[in-house]
Short mmCIF file of C-alpha atoms in Angstrom, two decimals:
data_model
loop_
_atom_site.label_atom_id
_atom_site.label_comp_id
_atom_site.label_asym_id
_atom_site.label_seq_id
_atom_site.Cartn_x
_atom_site.Cartn_y
_atom_site.Cartn_z
CA MET U 1 0.00 0.00 0.00
CA THR U 2 2.91 2.35 0.65
CA ILE U 3 3.84 2.17 -3.03
CA PHE U 4 0.40 3.41 -4.09
CA ARG U 5 0.30 6.17 -1.48
CA GLY U 6 3.87 7.22 -2.23
CA THR U 7 3.75 7.53 -6.01
CA PRO U 8 1.63 9.76 -8.28
CA MET U 9 -1.46 8.20 -9.83
CA MET U 10 -0.22 9.32 -13.25
CA VAL U 11 2.88 7.12 -12.90
CA GLN U 12 0.75 4.27 -11.54
CA ALA U 13 -1.57 4.51 -14.56
CA ALA U 14 1.33 4.26 -17.00
CA ILE U 15 2.86 1.30 -15.16
CA VAL U 16 -0.45 -0.55 -14.80
CA TYR U 17 -1.38 -0.03 -18.45
CA TYR U 18 1.96 -1.03 -19.95
CA ALA U 19 2.55 -3.91 -17.51
CA GLY U 20 -0.94 -5.24 -18.19
CA PHE U 21 -0.43 -4.84 -21.93
CA ASN U 22 2.83 -6.81 -21.75
CA ILE U 23 1.22 -9.55 -19.65
CA VAL U 24 -1.68 -9.93 -22.08
CA ARG U 25 0.72 -9.78 -25.04
CA SER U 26 2.81 -12.59 -23.48
CA ALA U 27 -0.32 -14.67 -22.89
CA MET U 28 -1.35 -14.19 -26.55
CA PRO U 29 1.95 -14.42 -28.49
CA ASN U 30 0.34 -14.72 -31.92
CA ALA U 31 -2.23 -11.98 -31.40
CA SER U 32 -2.15 -8.64 -33.15
CA ILE U 33 -1.91 -5.38 -31.22
CA THR U 34 -5.62 -4.81 -31.90
CA GLU U 35 -6.51 -8.17 -30.37
CA VAL U 36 -4.37 -7.45 -27.32
CA ASN U 37 -6.05 -4.03 -26.93
CA GLN U 38 -9.44 -5.73 -27.03
CA ARG U 39 -8.42 -7.86 -24.03
CA TRP U 40 -6.53 -5.13 -22.13
CA SER U 41 -8.28 -1.84 -22.67
CA PHE U 42 -7.59 1.68 -21.43
CA PHE U 43 -10.74 1.35 -19.35
CA MET U 44 -9.47 -1.79 -17.58
CA ALA U 45 -6.14 -0.12 -16.82
CA ALA U 46 -7.85 3.05 -15.60
CA LEU U 47 -10.27 1.08 -13.41
CA LEU U 48 -7.47 -0.99 -11.88
CA THR U 49 -5.30 2.07 -11.26
CA VAL U 50 -8.05 4.07 -9.55
CA SER U 51 -9.15 1.02 -7.55
CA LEU U 52 -5.65 0.23 -6.26
CA ASN U 53 -4.87 3.87 -5.51
CA SER U 54 -8.16 4.41 -3.70
CA ALA U 55 -7.85 1.14 -1.77
CA ALA U 56 -4.44 2.20 -0.45
CA TYR U 57 -5.87 5.39 1.02
CA LEU U 58 -9.10 3.79 2.26
CA VAL U 59 -7.16 1.11 4.14
CA GLU U 60 -5.35 3.84 6.06
CA VAL U 61 -8.58 5.74 6.72
CA LEU U 62 -10.25 2.60 8.09
CA ARG U 63 -7.15 1.63 10.08
CA GLY U 64 -7.32 5.04 11.73
CA GLY U 65 -11.05 4.55 12.39
CA VAL U 66 -10.39 1.21 14.08
CA GLY U 67 -7.47 2.65 16.04
CA ALA U 68 -9.64 5.48 17.35
CA LEU U 69 -12.08 3.11 19.03
CA ASN U 70 -11.94 2.44 22.74
CA ARG U 71 -10.37 -0.92 23.66
CA GLY U 72 -13.40 -1.52 25.83
CA GLN U 73 -15.46 -2.18 22.68
CA ARG U 74 -13.42 -5.27 21.83
CA GLU U 75 -13.30 -6.42 25.45
CA ALA U 76 -17.08 -6.08 25.79
CA ALA U 77 -17.66 -8.13 22.65
CA VAL U 78 -15.27 -10.85 23.85
CA SER U 79 -17.00 -10.92 27.23
CA LEU U 80 -20.31 -11.48 25.41
CA GLY U 81 -18.79 -14.54 23.72
CA PHE U 82 -18.16 -13.07 20.27
CA SER U 83 -15.36 -14.61 18.23
CA ASN U 84 -12.66 -12.35 16.79
CA TRP U 85 -14.45 -12.41 13.44
CA GLN U 86 -17.83 -11.56 14.97
CA THR U 87 -16.24 -8.78 17.02
CA MET U 88 -14.77 -7.17 13.91
CA ILE U 89 -17.91 -7.55 11.76
CA LYS U 90 -20.57 -6.68 14.32
CA VAL U 91 -18.84 -4.27 16.71
CA ILE U 92 -15.55 -2.78 15.53
CA PHE U 93 -16.00 -2.35 11.78
CA PRO U 94 -19.42 -0.60 11.86
CA GLN U 95 -18.12 1.96 14.35
CA ALA U 96 -14.88 2.46 12.43
CA VAL U 97 -16.77 3.04 9.18
CA ARG U 98 -19.13 5.45 10.90
CA ASN U 99 -16.20 7.41 12.33
CA SER U 100 -14.38 7.35 8.98
CA LEU U 101 -17.25 8.44 6.70
CA PRO U 102 -16.07 12.04 6.30
CA SER U 103 -12.60 10.87 5.25
CA ILE U 104 -14.08 8.22 2.96
CA GLY U 105 -16.15 10.94 1.32
CA ASN U 106 -13.05 13.07 0.81
CA GLU U 107 -11.32 10.15 -0.86
CA LEU U 108 -14.25 9.64 -3.24
CA VAL U 109 -14.21 13.34 -4.16
CA ASN U 110 -10.45 13.11 -4.76
CA ASN U 111 -11.05 10.12 -7.03
CA ILE U 112 -13.42 12.14 -9.21
CA LYS U 113 -10.84 14.88 -9.59
CA GLY U 114 -7.92 12.45 -9.81
CA THR U 115 -9.21 10.67 -12.90
CA SER U 116 -7.93 13.59 -14.97
CA VAL U 117 -4.42 12.11 -14.82
CA LEU U 118 -5.60 9.03 -16.72
CA THR U 119 -5.03 10.90 -19.97
CA ILE U 120 -1.42 9.72 -19.65
CA ILE U 121 -2.50 6.30 -20.95
CA GLY U 122 -4.91 7.71 -23.52
CA TYR U 123 -8.07 7.01 -21.56
CA THR U 124 -10.82 9.32 -22.76
CA GLU U 125 -12.27 11.04 -19.74
CA LEU U 126 -13.42 14.60 -19.07
CA MET U 127 -10.01 16.34 -19.24
CA PHE U 128 -8.92 14.38 -22.32
CA ALA U 129 -12.15 15.30 -24.09
CA THR U 130 -11.85 18.91 -22.94
CA SER U 131 -8.29 19.22 -24.25
CA SER U 132 -9.27 17.64 -27.55
CA VAL U 133 -12.26 19.92 -28.11
CA ALA U 134 -10.36 23.01 -26.93
CA GLY U 135 -7.52 22.28 -29.36
CA PHE U 136 -9.86 21.59 -32.26
CA TYR U 137 -11.90 24.77 -31.86
CA TYR U 138 -9.19 26.98 -30.27
CA LYS U 139 -11.57 27.87 -27.43
CA TYR U 140 -9.49 26.94 -24.42
CA LEU U 141 -10.96 29.15 -21.70
CA ALA U 142 -14.59 28.26 -22.46
CA ASN U 143 -13.85 24.54 -22.57
CA TYR U 144 -11.79 24.46 -19.38
CA LEU U 145 -14.40 26.55 -17.57
CA THR U 146 -17.04 24.04 -18.69
CA ALA U 147 -14.89 21.17 -17.40
CA ALA U 148 -14.45 23.00 -14.08
CA VAL U 149 -18.24 23.40 -13.75
CA ILE U 150 -18.78 19.71 -14.50
CA TYR U 151 -16.19 18.67 -11.89
CA LEU U 152 -17.76 21.07 -9.40
CA ILE U 153 -21.25 19.63 -10.03
CA LEU U 154 -19.93 16.08 -9.59
CA THR U 155 -18.06 16.84 -6.37
CA LEU U 156 -20.88 18.92 -4.87
CA SER U 157 -23.39 16.18 -5.71
CA LEU U 158 -21.21 13.54 -4.07
CA THR U 159 -20.66 15.76 -1.02
CA TRP U 160 -24.41 16.36 -0.70
CA LEU U 161 -25.11 12.63 -1.02
CA LEU U 162 -22.51 11.84 1.64
CA GLU U 163 -23.85 14.49 4.05
CA THR U 164 -27.40 13.22 3.52
CA SER U 165 -26.28 9.65 4.21
CA MET U 166 -24.46 10.70 7.36
CA ARG U 167 -27.48 12.61 8.65
CA ARG U 168 -29.64 9.57 7.95
CA ILE U 169 -27.43 7.30 10.05
CA GLY U 170 -27.22 9.87 12.82
CA ILE U 171 -23.87 11.60 12.41
CA ALA U 172 -24.40 15.25 13.31
CA GLN U 173 -22.84 18.10 11.32
CA LYS U 174 -20.67 18.96 14.37
CA GLU U 175 -19.21 15.44 14.27
CA ILE U 176 -18.43 15.81 10.57
CA ALA U 177 -16.50 19.03 11.11
CA ALA U 178 -14.53 17.61 14.04
#
């Protein structure tokens, strides 16, 4: 996980794409480049990169959530006869997730904005499309402002959804800010 937290997602995307391409190419020695690209697409590389990168950060967020819990929670579950597995699933993990929701939300927002670096492998996402259209029509400012508005709408929508979810499960706004 340290590797994914310690290196830029842009570098990770390039490594994942080209390593995956080479693996698929080795598995299909007689295949053409087109056939290899059908098996190992830009989308697959982008999905794997974002998933691994996000997982590295979410593991740390959840580890911090578990570490913040009182030891008495585990001891109480053990005294009730819960196994280690039951203690984690029914007592520790729900509280850790609840405590970590604001940080989890921040990570999801960062993922939306972070996908812009996937242009390094040629994946067509919002920034790649924006750059292409801006270059074709020579209207850079208008296109980048439009992209900024789209990113803002996506992140504000996700933030609203997260805040609504947290209110629904009983996390007060004061807890979110703390």
